[in-house]
Amino acid sequence: MTTSPILHLDDIHQVYGEGEAAVHALRGITVEVATGDYVAIMGPSGSGKSTLMNLLGCLDVASSGHYYLNGRDVSELDERQLASVRNREVGFIFQSFNLVSRMDALANVELPLIYGGVKRKERRERALEALDMVGLADRADHEPQQLSGGQQQRVAIARALVTNPSLVLADEPTGNLDSEATEEILSIFDNLADQGRTIVIITHEENVAERAHRVLTVKDGLVIADKKTRRKVTQ
Ligand code: ADP
Ligand code: MG
């Protein structure tokens, strides 16, 4: 089986600061992720996970090395081009949901489409479809504070999916949720993986990581383990 890599990091280094104060957050990361893979990134605090996430999501550019997203060398893009790649190619999901309060679920999900210049009628339709995918079509007119944590995260997943991104990128998506809501979110990710979505999820939790098909362990700015999980092998 050969699938083209959607993500290819080639000897990525990230250094914060200069001189004696310089922090080498990433020390030479080379990783490929195939289209449709479901990858968890684990590692202790300070190991470079957020730094890696910022690079993968095109929120930041590496000090050296190359990052190819869908075959395109992101390292060479300017701010405006990066913003456009972020909007079109990446669906972000955060630990704290990051929904806009006093805007209902539908309007929250529509936001990335507004930035993408999609017309009102199509926006509505696509946002409703995305809410339907996470089982919340009947909550479209609810504002974040009227929803449970798990429901808010499902709205955030709908918002991440509405642009039909190449990559779904989640940073501790279940970190603020109880075990029942965590399971809801993980089964949505399972469905997305079954549909062939590419997912990268950063997590501290073993039970979350083992739902992925592949687990990368990061330590001191290096990938120290890269394992296929049982789930993938038995499929
Ligand atoms: P993790 O997410 O795994 O906890 P980070 O990627 O946040 O790790 O951090 C990796 C290392 O880089 C840590 O030593 C951290 O202190 C440092 N670091 C992260 N961001 C910055 C920054 N903006 N400026 C200086 N050092 C940073
Ligand atoms: Mg972090």
JSON list of N, CA and C in Angstrom, two decimals, residues 24-63:
[
{"chain": "A", "resi": 24, "resn": "HIS", "atom": "N", "xyz": [16.49, 25.12, 22.20]},
{"chain": "A", "resi": 24, "resn": "HIS", "atom": "CA", "xyz": [16.29, 24.25, 21.04]},
{"chain": "A", "resi": 24, "resn": "HIS", "atom": "C", "xyz": [15.08, 23.38, 21.28]},
{"chain": "A", "resi": 25, "resn": "ALA", "atom": "N", "xyz": [13.93, 23.86, 20.87]},
{"chain": "A", "resi": 25, "resn": "ALA", "atom": "CA", "xyz": [12.67, 23.16, 21.17]},
{"chain": "A", "resi": 25, "resn": "ALA", "atom": "C", "xyz": [12.51, 21.92, 20.30]},
{"chain": "A", "resi": 26, "resn": "LEU", "atom": "N", "xyz": [12.96, 21.97, 19.05]},
{"chain": "A", "resi": 26, "resn": "LEU", "atom": "CA", "xyz": [12.94, 20.79, 18.17]},
{"chain": "A", "resi": 26, "resn": "LEU", "atom": "C", "xyz": [14.34, 20.63, 17.60]},
{"chain": "A", "resi": 27, "resn": "ARG", "atom": "N", "xyz": [14.85, 19.39, 17.60]},
{"chain": "A", "resi": 27, "resn": "ARG", "atom": "CA", "xyz": [16.26, 19.15, 17.29]},
{"chain": "A", "resi": 27, "resn": "ARG", "atom": "C", "xyz": [16.49, 18.24, 16.10]},
{"chain": "A", "resi": 28, "resn": "GLY", "atom": "N", "xyz": [15.62, 18.31, 15.12]},
{"chain": "A", "resi": 28, "resn": "GLY", "atom": "CA", "xyz": [15.80, 17.48, 13.94]},
{"chain": "A", "resi": 28, "resn": "GLY", "atom": "C", "xyz": [14.71, 16.43, 13.85]},
{"chain": "A", "resi": 29, "resn": "ILE", "atom": "N", "xyz": [13.52, 16.90, 13.47]},
{"chain": "A", "resi": 29, "resn": "ILE", "atom": "CA", "xyz": [12.36, 16.00, 13.37]},
{"chain": "A", "resi": 29, "resn": "ILE", "atom": "C", "xyz": [12.14, 15.67, 11.90]},
{"chain": "A", "resi": 30, "resn": "THR", "atom": "N", "xyz": [12.15, 14.38, 11.59]},
{"chain": "A", "resi": 30, "resn": "THR", "atom": "CA", "xyz": [11.85, 13.92, 10.24]},
{"chain": "A", "resi": 30, "resn": "THR", "atom": "C", "xyz": [10.72, 12.89, 10.35]},
{"chain": "A", "resi": 31, "resn": "VAL", "atom": "N", "xyz": [9.57, 13.25, 9.81]},
{"chain": "A", "resi": 31, "resn": "VAL", "atom": "CA", "xyz": [8.39, 12.40, 9.92]},
{"chain": "A", "resi": 31, "resn": "VAL", "atom": "C", "xyz": [7.54, 12.55, 8.67]},
{"chain": "A", "resi": 32, "resn": "GLU", "atom": "N", "xyz": [6.97, 11.45, 8.22]},
{"chain": "A", "resi": 32, "resn": "GLU", "atom": "CA", "xyz": [5.97, 11.51, 7.16]},
{"chain": "A", "resi": 32, "resn": "GLU", "atom": "C", "xyz": [4.65, 10.99, 7.71]},
{"chain": "A", "resi": 33, "resn": "VAL", "atom": "N", "xyz": [3.57, 11.63, 7.33]},
{"chain": "A", "resi": 33, "resn": "VAL", "atom": "CA", "xyz": [2.24, 11.14, 7.68]},
{"chain": "A", "resi": 33, "resn": "VAL", "atom": "C", "xyz": [1.45, 10.93, 6.40]},
{"chain": "A", "resi": 34, "resn": "ALA", "atom": "N", "xyz": [0.94, 9.73, 6.21]},
{"chain": "A", "resi": 34, "resn": "ALA", "atom": "CA", "xyz": [0.19, 9.40, 4.99]},
{"chain": "A", "resi": 34, "resn": "ALA", "atom": "C", "xyz": [-1.22, 9.97, 5.06]},
{"chain": "A", "resi": 35, "resn": "THR", "atom": "N", "xyz": [-1.77, 10.27, 3.90]},
{"chain": "A", "resi": 35, "resn": "THR", "atom": "CA", "xyz": [-3.17, 10.70, 3.83]},
{"chain": "A", "resi": 35, "resn": "THR", "atom": "C", "xyz": [-4.06, 9.65, 4.49]},
{"chain": "A", "resi": 36, "resn": "GLY", "atom": "N", "xyz": [-4.94, 10.11, 5.37]},
{"chain": "A", "resi": 36, "resn": "GLY", "atom": "CA", "xyz": [-5.88, 9.20, 6.03]},
{"chain": "A", "resi": 36, "resn": "GLY", "atom": "C", "xyz": [-5.35, 8.58, 7.31]},
{"chain": "A", "resi": 37, "resn": "ASP", "atom": "N", "xyz": [-4.12, 8.91, 7.68]},
{"chain": "A", "resi": 37, "resn": "ASP", "atom": "CA", "xyz": [-3.60, 8.34, 8.92]},
{"chain": "A", "resi": 37, "resn": "ASP", "atom": "C", "xyz": [-4.17, 9.10, 10.13]},
{"chain": "A", "resi": 38, "resn": "TYR", "atom": "N", "xyz": [-4.18, 8.44, 11.26]},
{"chain": "A", "resi": 38, "resn": "TYR", "atom": "CA", "xyz": [-4.69, 9.01, 12.51]},
{"chain": "A", "resi": 38, "resn": "TYR", "atom": "C", "xyz": [-3.55, 8.87, 13.52]},
{"chain": "A", "resi": 39, "resn": "VAL", "atom": "N", "xyz": [-2.92, 10.00, 13.82]},
{"chain": "A", "resi": 39, "resn": "VAL", "atom": "CA", "xyz": [-1.66, 9.98, 14.58]},
{"chain": "A", "resi": 39, "resn": "VAL", "atom": "C", "xyz": [-1.84, 10.71, 15.91]},
{"chain": "A", "resi": 40, "resn": "ALA", "atom": "N", "xyz": [-1.37, 10.09, 16.97]},
{"chain": "A", "resi": 40, "resn": "ALA", "atom": "CA", "xyz": [-1.32, 10.77, 18.27]},
{"chain": "A", "resi": 40, "resn": "ALA", "atom": "C", "xyz": [0.13, 11.15, 18.56]},
{"chain": "A", "resi": 41, "resn": "ILE", "atom": "N", "xyz": [0.32, 12.35, 19.11]},
{"chain": "A", "resi": 41, "resn": "ILE", "atom": "CA", "xyz": [1.65, 12.79, 19.54]},
{"chain": "A", "resi": 41, "resn": "ILE", "atom": "C", "xyz": [1.63, 12.90, 21.06]},
{"chain": "A", "resi": 42, "resn": "MET", "atom": "N", "xyz": [2.53, 12.13, 21.69]},
{"chain": "A", "resi": 42, "resn": "MET", "atom": "CA", "xyz": [2.62, 12.13, 23.15]},
{"chain": "A", "resi": 42, "resn": "MET", "atom": "C", "xyz": [4.00, 12.61, 23.56]},
{"chain": "A", "resi": 43, "resn": "GLY", "atom": "N", "xyz": [4.15, 12.92, 24.84]},
{"chain": "A", "resi": 43, "resn": "GLY", "atom": "CA", "xyz": [5.47, 13.32, 25.33]},
{"chain": "A", "resi": 43, "resn": "GLY", "atom": "C", "xyz": [5.31, 14.17, 26.56]},
{"chain": "A", "resi": 44, "resn": "PRO", "atom": "N", "xyz": [6.34, 14.20, 27.41]},
{"chain": "A", "resi": 44, "resn": "PRO", "atom": "CA", "xyz": [6.26, 14.98, 28.64]},
{"chain": "A", "resi": 44, "resn": "PRO", "atom": "C", "xyz": [6.18, 16.48, 28.36]},
{"chain": "A", "resi": 45, "resn": "SER", "atom": "N", "xyz": [5.77, 17.21, 29.37]},
{"chain": "A", "resi": 45, "resn": "SER", "atom": "CA", "xyz": [5.71, 18.66, 29.27]},
{"chain": "A", "resi": 45, "resn": "SER", "atom": "C", "xyz": [7.09, 19.21, 28.89]},
{"chain": "A", "resi": 46, "resn": "GLY", "atom": "N", "xyz": [7.11, 20.15, 27.95]},
{"chain": "A", "resi": 46, "resn": "GLY", "atom": "CA", "xyz": [8.38, 20.76, 27.54]},
{"chain": "A", "resi": 46, "resn": "GLY", "atom": "C", "xyz": [9.11, 19.99, 26.46]},
{"chain": "A", "resi": 47, "resn": "SER", "atom": "N", "xyz": [8.51, 18.90, 25.97]},
{"chain": "A", "resi": 47, "resn": "SER", "atom": "CA", "xyz": [9.21, 18.06, 24.99]},
{"chain": "A", "resi": 47, "resn": "SER", "atom": "C", "xyz": [9.16, 18.62, 23.57]},
{"chain": "A", "resi": 48, "resn": "GLY", "atom": "N", "xyz": [8.26, 19.58, 23.33]},
{"chain": "A", "resi": 48, "resn": "GLY", "atom": "CA", "xyz": [8.19, 20.20, 22.00]},
{"chain": "A", "resi": 48, "resn": "GLY", "atom": "C", "xyz": [6.88, 19.94, 21.26]},
{"chain": "A", "resi": 49, "resn": "LYS", "atom": "N", "xyz": [5.88, 19.41, 21.96]},
{"chain": "A", "resi": 49, "resn": "LYS", "atom": "CA", "xyz": [4.61, 19.07, 21.31]},
{"chain": "A", "resi": 49, "resn": "LYS", "atom": "C", "xyz": [3.90, 20.30, 20.73]},
{"chain": "A", "resi": 50, "resn": "SER", "atom": "N", "xyz": [3.79, 21.34, 21.55]},
{"chain": "A", "resi": 50, "resn": "SER", "atom": "CA", "xyz": [3.09, 22.54, 21.07]},
{"chain": "A", "resi": 50, "resn": "SER", "atom": "C", "xyz": [3.86, 23.22, 19.95]},
{"chain": "A", "resi": 51, "resn": "THR", "atom": "N", "xyz": [5.17, 23.19, 20.06]},
{"chain": "A", "resi": 51, "resn": "THR", "atom": "CA", "xyz": [6.02, 23.74, 19.00]},
{"chain": "A", "resi": 51, "resn": "THR", "atom": "C", "xyz": [5.74, 23.00, 17.69]},
{"chain": "A", "resi": 52, "resn": "LEU", "atom": "N", "xyz": [5.66, 21.70, 17.78]},
{"chain": "A", "resi": 52, "resn": "LEU", "atom": "CA", "xyz": [5.39, 20.86, 16.61]},
{"chain": "A", "resi": 52, "resn": "LEU", "atom": "C", "xyz": [3.99, 21.15, 16.06]},
{"chain": "A", "resi": 53, "resn": "MET", "atom": "N", "xyz": [3.04, 21.26, 16.95]},
{"chain": "A", "resi": 53, "resn": "MET", "atom": "CA", "xyz": [1.67, 21.56, 16.54]},
{"chain": "A", "resi": 53, "resn": "MET", "atom": "C", "xyz": [1.61, 22.92, 15.81]},
{"chain": "A", "resi": 54, "resn": "ASN", "atom": "N", "xyz": [2.31, 23.91, 16.34]},
{"chain": "A", "resi": 54, "resn": "ASN", "atom": "CA", "xyz": [2.30, 25.23, 15.70]},
{"chain": "A", "resi": 54, "resn": "ASN", "atom": "C", "xyz": [2.88, 25.17, 14.28]},
{"chain": "A", "resi": 55, "resn": "LEU", "atom": "N", "xyz": [3.89, 24.33, 14.12]},
{"chain": "A", "resi": 55, "resn": "LEU", "atom": "CA", "xyz": [4.48, 24.17, 12.78]},
{"chain": "A", "resi": 55, "resn": "LEU", "atom": "C", "xyz": [3.51, 23.44, 11.86]},
{"chain": "A", "resi": 56, "resn": "LEU", "atom": "N", "xyz": [2.97, 22.31, 12.34]},
{"chain": "A", "resi": 56, "resn": "LEU", "atom": "CA", "xyz": [2.05, 21.52, 11.51]},
{"chain": "A", "resi": 56, "resn": "LEU", "atom": "C", "xyz": [0.85, 22.35, 11.07]},
{"chain": "A", "resi": 57, "resn": "GLY", "atom": "N", "xyz": [0.38, 23.22, 11.96]},
{"chain": "A", "resi": 57, "resn": "GLY", "atom": "CA", "xyz": [-0.79, 24.05, 11.67]},
{"chain": "A", "resi": 57, "resn": "GLY", "atom": "C", "xyz": [-0.45, 25.35, 10.94]},
{"chain": "A", "resi": 58, "resn": "CYS", "atom": "N", "xyz": [0.80, 25.50, 10.57]},
{"chain": "A", "resi": 58, "resn": "CYS", "atom": "CA", "xyz": [1.25, 26.70, 9.86]},
{"chain": "A", "resi": 58, "resn": "CYS", "atom": "C", "xyz": [1.02, 27.98, 10.66]},
{"chain": "A", "resi": 59, "resn": "LEU", "atom": "N", "xyz": [1.08, 27.84, 11.99]},
{"chain": "A", "resi": 59, "resn": "LEU", "atom": "CA", "xyz": [0.99, 29.02, 12.85]},
{"chain": "A", "resi": 59, "resn": "LEU", "atom": "C", "xyz": [2.37, 29.63, 13.04]},
{"chain": "A", "resi": 60, "resn": "ASP", "atom": "N", "xyz": [3.39, 28.85, 12.70]},
{"chain": "A", "resi": 60, "resn": "ASP", "atom": "CA", "xyz": [4.77, 29.28, 12.88]},
{"chain": "A", "resi": 60, "resn": "ASP", "atom": "C", "xyz": [5.61, 28.59, 11.80]},
{"chain": "A", "resi": 61, "resn": "VAL", "atom": "N", "xyz": [6.79, 29.12, 11.57]},
{"chain": "A", "resi": 61, "resn": "VAL", "atom": "CA", "xyz": [7.69, 28.53, 10.57]},
{"chain": "A", "resi": 61, "resn": "VAL", "atom": "C", "xyz": [8.96, 28.08, 11.29]},
{"chain": "A", "resi": 62, "resn": "ALA", "atom": "N", "xyz": [9.51, 26.95, 10.87]},
{"chain": "A", "resi": 62, "resn": "ALA", "atom": "CA", "xyz": [10.68, 26.36, 11.54]},
{"chain": "A", "resi": 62, "resn": "ALA", "atom": "C", "xyz": [11.92, 27.21, 11.32]},
{"chain": "A", "resi": 63, "resn": "SER", "atom": "N", "xyz": [12.87, 27.12, 12.28]},
{"chain": "A", "resi": 63, "resn": "SER", "atom": "CA", "xyz": [14.16, 27.82, 12.14]},
{"chain": "A", "resi": 63, "resn": "SER", "atom": "C", "xyz": [14.96, 27.23, 10.99]}
]
